[in-house]
Amino acid sequence: MQESRTELPRVLNASHATSIVVGIIIGSGIFLVPREMMAAVGSSKMVYAVWIVGGLLSLFGAMTYAEIAAQRPKYGGEYAFLREAYGDLTGFLYMWTWITIAKPASIATIAAGLARVLSTFPIFSFLAQPAFAHLLWSQIFAIVTTWAITGLNILGTRKSGNVQLALTWLKILLIVVIAAVCFGAAGHTGSWHNFSTEFTGARGGFSGFMVALIAALWAYDGWSDVTQMAGEIKQPQRSLPLALVGGVAIVGGLYMLTNAAIQYVMPAAAIATADRPAADALRLIVGNWGSGLVSLGMAVSICATFVGSSLSGARVPFAAAHDGLFFKGLARVHPRFETPSTALILQAVLSSLLLLAIGRFQALFSLAIFAEWFFYALTASTIFVFRRREPNAVRPYSVWGYPFLPLLFIASAIVLLVFSFADQPRNSLIGTAIILLGIPLHYLFQRRYATN
């Protein structure tokens, strides 16, 4: 009983871990980003090149993380790796960035996205209407959903894992059905000739490729979140590499399938100008109910992302509090449900405040892009620290192609950081400023706890 108050039990298996990877990665992105990618590069060949490059970079990152996580299956994932490799300050800065920018903005965006998708159904059309004062029903719905999923995560990690697993399987089934409907199109609604068409108004060049790559990496984003659950996964030495590497590979296959299905139905120019390419493709084939099927797929997909993202996100402040770097109360484990209930509640509160205060989240979420990729590169670099520090340690999983694949992932992350900074200097500077604000806060917390 005493252990349940200070530690989280290992209740998730390899299937749960893989479903967290797949479920978090596949949100609404695959249904929307084909437009941005085609508008950026202009041809099917380049779109597939971007998908392949983005998938390989994500896979290299997942393989690097798999070695680190399998050897150090601790609460908080990246936070724990950075703290052990580079000290308390670096770990605190990651936690600070995570809790102030990345996770609340991410959850708020997911909740708002779910409300937007559901509002396309007649029964939920009221979500687009004003409720009272300056609030929309969609904001109220998003807040209620945030707290409902938080409640599920408080009631039990195993329960949340089972829901995540079921939603992920349903999501995969719907994606396969959508692709099958597209490839089953006959006559003028489907043609292999569409793969040779081009969009002449594309941005093109290196900048166009980078814009498309950022869109693809956004669609692949989220594979690292499972490492934050490492302290609650059974047989983590086996389960974590399987979930990270296998999960990214599954997602890559599903993304290529979906993209091919859309391009089979629509030429390049139509994809580049479509607000919802997947929905438009099915509407051309079977009418409005096809568009509804895509909306249903998006809703299920977002729900799976929602559960997994909320479940994993609270482990970072919990781990920092557990290590004495943050408010001690956030390390509380619920005596009955054995979940980090206080950290989950804080996460829901911050997300709800964003939903109340802000109507559009793209600008806020873009603040996190610079910080996220900075910490991706920094976390991947810890593999060199641990290999040098512990040359003879037993490694349950060793990344193939060491040191070249980790170096390639880090170099790619740096290129993206430079491009992001040049493309959005204001948001990148704000993100950097928020990270740096964590430095005096860290020493303030250290002084406070030292005094106590």
XYZ file of C-alpha atoms in Angstrom:
452
model
C 0.000 0.000 0.000
C 2.878 2.316 0.791
C 4.428 1.657 -2.642
C 1.161 2.543 -4.383
C 1.355 6.016 -2.838
C 4.824 6.772 -4.184
C 5.210 4.663 -7.338
C 3.076 3.883 -10.378
C 2.490 0.175 -11.120
C 3.535 -1.490 -14.367
C 0.155 -2.350 -15.900
C 0.640 -1.787 -19.655
C 1.870 -4.453 -22.089
C 3.505 -4.244 -25.523
C 0.113 -3.993 -27.281
C -0.881 -1.041 -25.122
C 2.473 0.663 -25.747
C 2.227 0.165 -29.518
C -1.350 1.462 -29.544
C -0.159 4.577 -27.698
C 2.451 5.212 -30.413
C 0.081 4.566 -33.326
C -2.906 6.186 -31.622
C -1.117 9.412 -30.740
C 0.648 9.803 -34.093
C -2.394 9.280 -36.324
C -4.672 12.193 -35.544
C -6.354 14.368 -38.118
C -3.077 15.111 -39.936
C -3.226 12.364 -42.560
C -6.686 13.543 -43.624
C -5.535 17.163 -44.034
C -1.801 17.513 -44.742
C -1.866 16.075 -48.300
C -3.137 19.498 -49.347
C -0.242 21.395 -47.727
C 2.294 18.938 -49.075
C 0.995 19.023 -52.648
C 0.742 22.840 -52.559
C 4.376 22.958 -51.409
C 6.038 20.483 -53.806
C 3.537 20.132 -56.672
C 3.926 16.501 -57.769
C 3.124 12.991 -56.573
C 6.760 11.905 -56.771
C 7.888 14.716 -54.495
C 4.985 14.119 -52.099
C 6.051 10.494 -51.705
C 9.674 11.563 -51.344
C 8.624 13.829 -48.472
C 6.563 11.062 -46.824
C 9.504 8.673 -47.083
C 12.059 11.180 -45.762
C 9.749 12.208 -42.915
C 9.040 8.571 -42.067
C 12.716 7.619 -42.085
C 13.692 10.584 -39.905
C 10.948 9.675 -37.437
C 12.079 6.028 -37.540
C 15.716 7.010 -36.875
C 14.556 9.097 -33.924
C 12.353 6.264 -32.634
C 15.236 3.776 -32.900
C 17.525 6.143 -30.975
C 14.898 6.684 -28.282
C 14.278 2.915 -28.138
C 17.866 2.210 -27.057
C 17.786 4.913 -24.405
C 14.314 4.028 -23.071
C 14.885 0.263 -22.991
C 17.954 0.777 -20.810
C 16.288 3.466 -18.654
C 12.533 2.749 -18.405
C 11.714 5.623 -16.063
C 8.807 8.005 -15.500
C 8.844 11.087 -17.689
C 10.765 9.689 -20.671
C 12.718 12.546 -22.236
C 12.753 14.464 -18.955
C 14.429 11.531 -17.180
C 16.974 10.962 -19.977
C 17.964 14.646 -20.139
C 18.237 14.962 -16.365
C 20.448 11.888 -16.072
C 22.670 12.927 -18.987
C 22.951 16.688 -18.462
C 21.748 17.413 -14.924
C 18.775 18.836 -13.057
C 18.638 22.164 -14.907
C 18.236 20.570 -18.345
C 15.596 18.185 -17.048
C 13.714 21.058 -15.424
C 13.819 23.146 -18.620
C 12.292 20.277 -20.566
C 9.571 19.825 -17.950
C 8.913 23.577 -17.848
C 8.578 23.795 -21.634
C 6.384 20.703 -21.678
C 3.976 21.878 -19.006
C 3.713 25.525 -20.116
C 3.707 25.262 -23.928
C 3.699 21.846 -25.517
C 1.197 19.661 -23.687
C -1.585 22.114 -22.689
C -1.569 23.631 -26.189
C -1.542 20.175 -27.752
C -4.471 18.904 -25.679
C -6.435 22.102 -26.263
C -5.839 21.818 -30.003
C -6.945 18.161 -30.021
C -10.107 18.995 -28.077
C -10.969 21.915 -30.350
C -10.251 19.777 -33.418
C -12.646 17.086 -32.196
C -15.369 19.694 -31.709
C -14.796 21.045 -35.237
C -15.013 17.598 -36.818
C -18.173 16.658 -34.914
C -19.807 19.968 -35.871
C -19.895 18.742 -39.495
C -22.578 16.214 -38.466
C -26.127 17.670 -38.359
C -26.736 16.363 -34.832
C -23.725 18.341 -33.557
C -24.230 21.473 -35.674
C -24.991 23.458 -32.506
C -21.289 23.287 -31.594
C -20.553 26.108 -34.032
C -23.138 28.356 -32.351
C -22.582 30.846 -29.502
C -23.473 29.521 -26.053
C -23.348 32.583 -23.797
C -21.152 35.658 -23.394
C -18.229 35.150 -25.781
C -18.139 31.366 -25.497
C -19.052 28.923 -28.250
C -20.627 25.559 -27.571
C -17.524 24.045 -29.179
C -15.336 25.526 -26.427
C -17.645 24.160 -23.728
C -17.718 20.759 -25.433
C -13.908 20.729 -25.689
C -13.509 21.535 -21.987
C -16.046 18.875 -20.945
C -14.298 16.297 -23.147
C -10.913 17.226 -21.686
C -12.178 16.577 -18.171
C -13.982 13.376 -19.187
C -10.786 11.887 -20.613
C -8.834 13.159 -17.594
C -11.351 11.340 -15.386
C -10.823 8.130 -17.377
C -7.056 8.462 -16.953
C -7.459 9.007 -13.206
C -9.684 5.936 -12.836
C -6.945 3.645 -14.055
C -3.987 3.510 -16.415
C -4.919 -0.015 -17.507
C -8.490 1.118 -18.272
C -7.169 4.010 -20.369
C -4.758 1.643 -22.110
C -7.609 -0.708 -23.036
C -9.677 2.187 -24.420
C -6.620 3.381 -26.351
C -6.088 -0.093 -27.812
C -9.731 -0.403 -28.923
C -9.805 3.084 -30.492
C -6.530 2.450 -32.316
C -7.812 -0.773 -33.884
C -11.031 1.001 -34.902
C -8.976 3.850 -36.370
C -6.855 1.453 -38.449
C -9.994 -0.330 -39.680
C -11.609 2.940 -40.791
C -8.443 4.045 -42.626
C -8.294 0.712 -44.493
C -12.006 1.001 -45.383
C -11.534 4.567 -46.687
C -8.565 3.456 -48.802
C -10.515 0.446 -50.125
C -13.428 2.675 -51.166
C -11.036 4.997 -53.028
C -9.229 2.195 -54.869
C -12.573 0.612 -55.673
C -13.642 3.700 -57.602
C -14.513 2.943 -61.217
C -14.578 5.086 -64.339
C -13.689 8.745 -64.240
C -13.589 8.926 -60.413
C -10.387 6.907 -60.160
C -7.303 6.706 -62.371
C -3.625 5.809 -62.080
C -2.990 8.727 -64.434
C -3.521 11.100 -61.484
C -0.126 10.050 -60.100
C 1.605 11.709 -63.066
C -0.230 15.040 -62.754
C 1.338 18.200 -61.316
C 0.251 21.382 -59.557
C 1.906 24.293 -61.350
C 1.267 26.804 -58.566
C 3.423 24.933 -56.035
C 6.044 26.748 -53.958
C 8.712 24.316 -55.156
C 12.445 24.234 -54.525
C 14.172 23.609 -51.207
C 11.802 25.873 -49.280
C 8.786 24.008 -50.699
C 10.338 20.669 -49.750
C 10.989 21.901 -46.194
C 7.434 23.218 -45.814
C 6.101 19.836 -46.942
C 8.570 18.005 -44.673
C 7.446 20.014 -41.645
C 3.841 19.093 -42.488
C 4.818 15.417 -42.784
C 6.779 15.470 -39.519
C 3.791 17.103 -37.829
C 1.690 14.179 -39.083
C 4.314 11.729 -37.712
C 4.740 13.632 -34.428
C 3.922 11.966 -31.108
C 5.989 8.766 -31.301
C 8.160 9.887 -28.373
C 5.245 10.192 -25.933
C 5.239 6.481 -25.085
C 8.651 6.872 -23.385
C 6.939 8.998 -20.742
C 4.981 5.873 -19.767
C 8.140 3.744 -19.543
C 7.831 3.352 -15.778
C 4.389 1.725 -16.184
C 5.101 -0.706 -19.031
C 5.712 -4.398 -18.377
C 8.960 -5.834 -19.750
C 10.032 -2.380 -21.009
C 13.324 -3.718 -22.405
C 11.297 -5.607 -25.018
C 8.044 -3.646 -25.187
C 9.455 -0.143 -25.731
C 11.631 -0.896 -28.797
C 8.775 -2.936 -30.276
C 6.298 -0.103 -29.709
C 8.565 2.697 -30.963
C 10.033 1.043 -34.057
C 6.996 -1.086 -34.921
C 4.542 1.736 -34.241
C 6.309 4.233 -36.526
C 6.576 1.580 -39.260
C 2.823 0.828 -39.037
C 1.992 4.532 -39.221
C 4.266 5.022 -42.233
C 2.499 2.215 -44.091
C -0.962 3.594 -43.289
C 0.060 7.113 -44.341
C 1.393 5.943 -47.705
C -1.775 3.889 -48.251
C -4.078 6.821 -47.465
C -2.094 9.255 -49.594
C -2.112 6.836 -52.537
C -5.873 6.344 -52.189
C -6.508 10.102 -52.298
C -4.230 10.567 -55.318
C -5.924 7.700 -57.152
C -9.185 9.678 -57.032
C -7.960 13.286 -57.367
C -5.298 14.937 -59.563
C -2.529 17.039 -58.035
C -4.224 20.399 -58.641
C -7.452 19.252 -56.952
C -5.565 17.958 -53.888
C -3.580 21.212 -53.571
C -6.804 23.275 -53.412
C -8.996 20.920 -51.333
C -9.760 21.891 -47.739
C -10.275 18.228 -46.763
C -8.691 16.012 -49.446
C -9.809 12.659 -48.026
C -13.406 13.817 -47.525
C -13.501 15.371 -51.006
C -12.175 12.143 -52.545
C -14.908 10.012 -50.991
C -17.557 12.590 -51.831
C -16.628 12.250 -55.481
C -17.063 8.479 -55.278
C -20.122 7.840 -53.102
C -21.583 11.240 -52.279
C -22.076 12.937 -48.935
C -22.114 9.748 -46.875
C -18.527 9.163 -47.999
C -17.563 12.538 -46.582
C -19.347 11.529 -43.377
C -17.284 8.332 -43.227
C -14.091 10.391 -43.347
C -15.423 12.700 -40.633
C -16.202 9.640 -38.502
C -12.696 8.340 -39.112
C -11.244 11.704 -38.106
C -13.346 11.794 -34.927
C -12.256 8.295 -33.863
C -8.675 9.106 -34.783
C -8.694 12.301 -32.722
C -10.263 10.484 -29.741
C -7.440 7.925 -29.743
C -4.888 10.739 -29.915
C -6.717 12.526 -27.098
C -6.635 9.566 -24.703
C -2.980 8.733 -25.323
C -1.751 12.328 -25.271
C -3.521 13.114 -21.992
C -2.402 9.818 -20.452
C 1.295 10.283 -21.227
C 1.545 14.050 -20.753
C 0.997 14.135 -16.994
C 3.949 11.804 -16.358
C 6.495 14.569 -17.003
C 5.502 16.934 -14.125
C 4.873 13.834 -11.977
C 8.446 12.654 -12.580
C 9.924 16.100 -11.878
C 7.955 16.368 -8.636
C 8.942 12.788 -7.760
C 12.603 13.837 -8.123
C 12.117 16.961 -5.987
C 12.483 19.473 -8.844
C 8.875 20.726 -8.864
C 5.866 21.065 -6.573
C 5.825 18.008 -4.305
C 2.044 17.664 -4.524
C 2.286 16.733 -8.218
C 4.055 13.495 -7.217
C 0.917 12.274 -5.434
C -0.346 8.851 -6.510
C -4.049 8.215 -5.994
C -4.305 5.646 -3.138
C -7.091 3.681 -4.846
C -6.545 4.066 -8.585
C -2.715 4.249 -8.488
C -2.535 7.075 -11.037
C -0.846 10.526 -10.903
C -4.187 12.219 -10.253
C -2.867 15.640 -9.181
C -0.613 15.972 -12.244
C -3.513 14.928 -14.499
C -5.779 17.550 -12.915
C -3.153 20.297 -13.362
C -2.798 19.333 -17.027
C -6.582 19.523 -17.514
C -6.782 22.903 -15.760
C -4.094 24.457 -17.985
C -5.689 23.010 -21.123
C -9.121 24.314 -20.080
C -7.726 27.805 -19.480
C -6.348 27.806 -23.018
C -9.693 26.674 -24.389
C -11.431 29.503 -22.538
C -8.938 32.183 -23.500
C -8.039 31.380 -27.089
C -10.190 30.554 -30.080
C -7.453 29.605 -32.564
C -4.570 27.431 -31.475
C -2.380 27.310 -34.554
C -0.345 30.342 -33.480
C 0.092 29.056 -29.933
C 0.932 25.551 -31.058
C 3.538 26.913 -33.478
C 5.359 28.316 -30.443
C 6.004 24.737 -29.377
C 7.476 23.548 -32.680
C 10.860 25.184 -32.121
C 11.060 23.973 -28.521
C 9.916 20.431 -29.342
C 12.503 19.863 -32.054
C 15.222 21.428 -29.913
C 14.513 18.859 -27.206
C 14.189 16.037 -29.755
C 17.755 16.749 -30.876
C 19.014 17.182 -27.306
C 17.365 13.963 -26.106
C 18.767 11.980 -29.038
C 22.235 13.300 -28.185
C 22.060 11.600 -24.762
C 22.739 8.274 -26.493
C 26.358 9.406 -26.987
C 26.633 10.466 -23.328
C 25.354 7.122 -22.052
C 27.481 5.082 -24.479
C 30.628 6.966 -23.447
C 29.755 6.894 -19.744
C 28.781 3.189 -19.708
C 30.711 1.483 -22.531
C 30.240 -2.040 -21.134
C 26.605 -1.732 -20.018
C 24.076 -4.335 -21.158
C 21.772 -2.782 -23.756
C 18.481 -4.628 -24.326
C 18.192 -2.862 -27.691
C 20.978 -1.220 -29.693
C 20.161 1.224 -32.457
C 21.198 -0.074 -35.852
C 23.713 2.069 -37.698
C 25.161 3.752 -34.598
C 26.484 6.475 -34.592
C 25.323 7.501 -38.080
C 21.538 7.191 -37.719
C 21.362 9.155 -34.428
C 23.681 11.789 -35.931
C 21.503 12.010 -39.048
C 18.388 12.491 -36.912
C 20.070 15.202 -34.823
C 21.404 16.982 -37.933
C 17.942 16.900 -39.512
C 16.402 18.316 -36.351
C 18.956 21.158 -36.391
C 18.147 21.924 -40.050
C 14.456 22.056 -39.155
C 15.213 24.338 -36.225
C 17.154 26.739 -38.429
C 14.435 26.717 -41.094
C 11.699 27.168 -38.469
C 13.582 30.077 -36.927
C 14.039 31.742 -40.316
C 10.444 31.069 -41.398
C 8.794 32.098 -38.090
C 11.339 34.169 -36.144
C 8.758 35.752 -33.815
C 7.258 32.452 -32.622
C 10.694 30.846 -32.384
C 11.996 33.726 -30.253
C 8.959 33.552 -27.973
C 9.447 29.800 -27.595
C 13.131 30.322 -26.795
C 12.274 33.016 -24.248
C 9.831 30.699 -22.473
C 12.508 27.994 -22.263
C 15.046 30.454 -20.852
C 12.511 31.684 -18.290
C 12.796 28.241 -16.750
C 16.410 28.904 -15.678
C 15.662 31.389 -12.854
C 12.577 29.355 -11.913
C 14.694 26.234 -11.494
C 17.070 27.977 -9.095
C 14.102 29.496 -7.273
C 12.638 26.032 -6.689
C 16.018 24.671 -5.642
C 16.478 27.461 -3.117
C 12.962 27.014 -1.792
C 13.321 23.267 -1.225
C 16.840 23.665 0.181
C 15.473 26.154 2.705
C 12.588 23.855 3.629
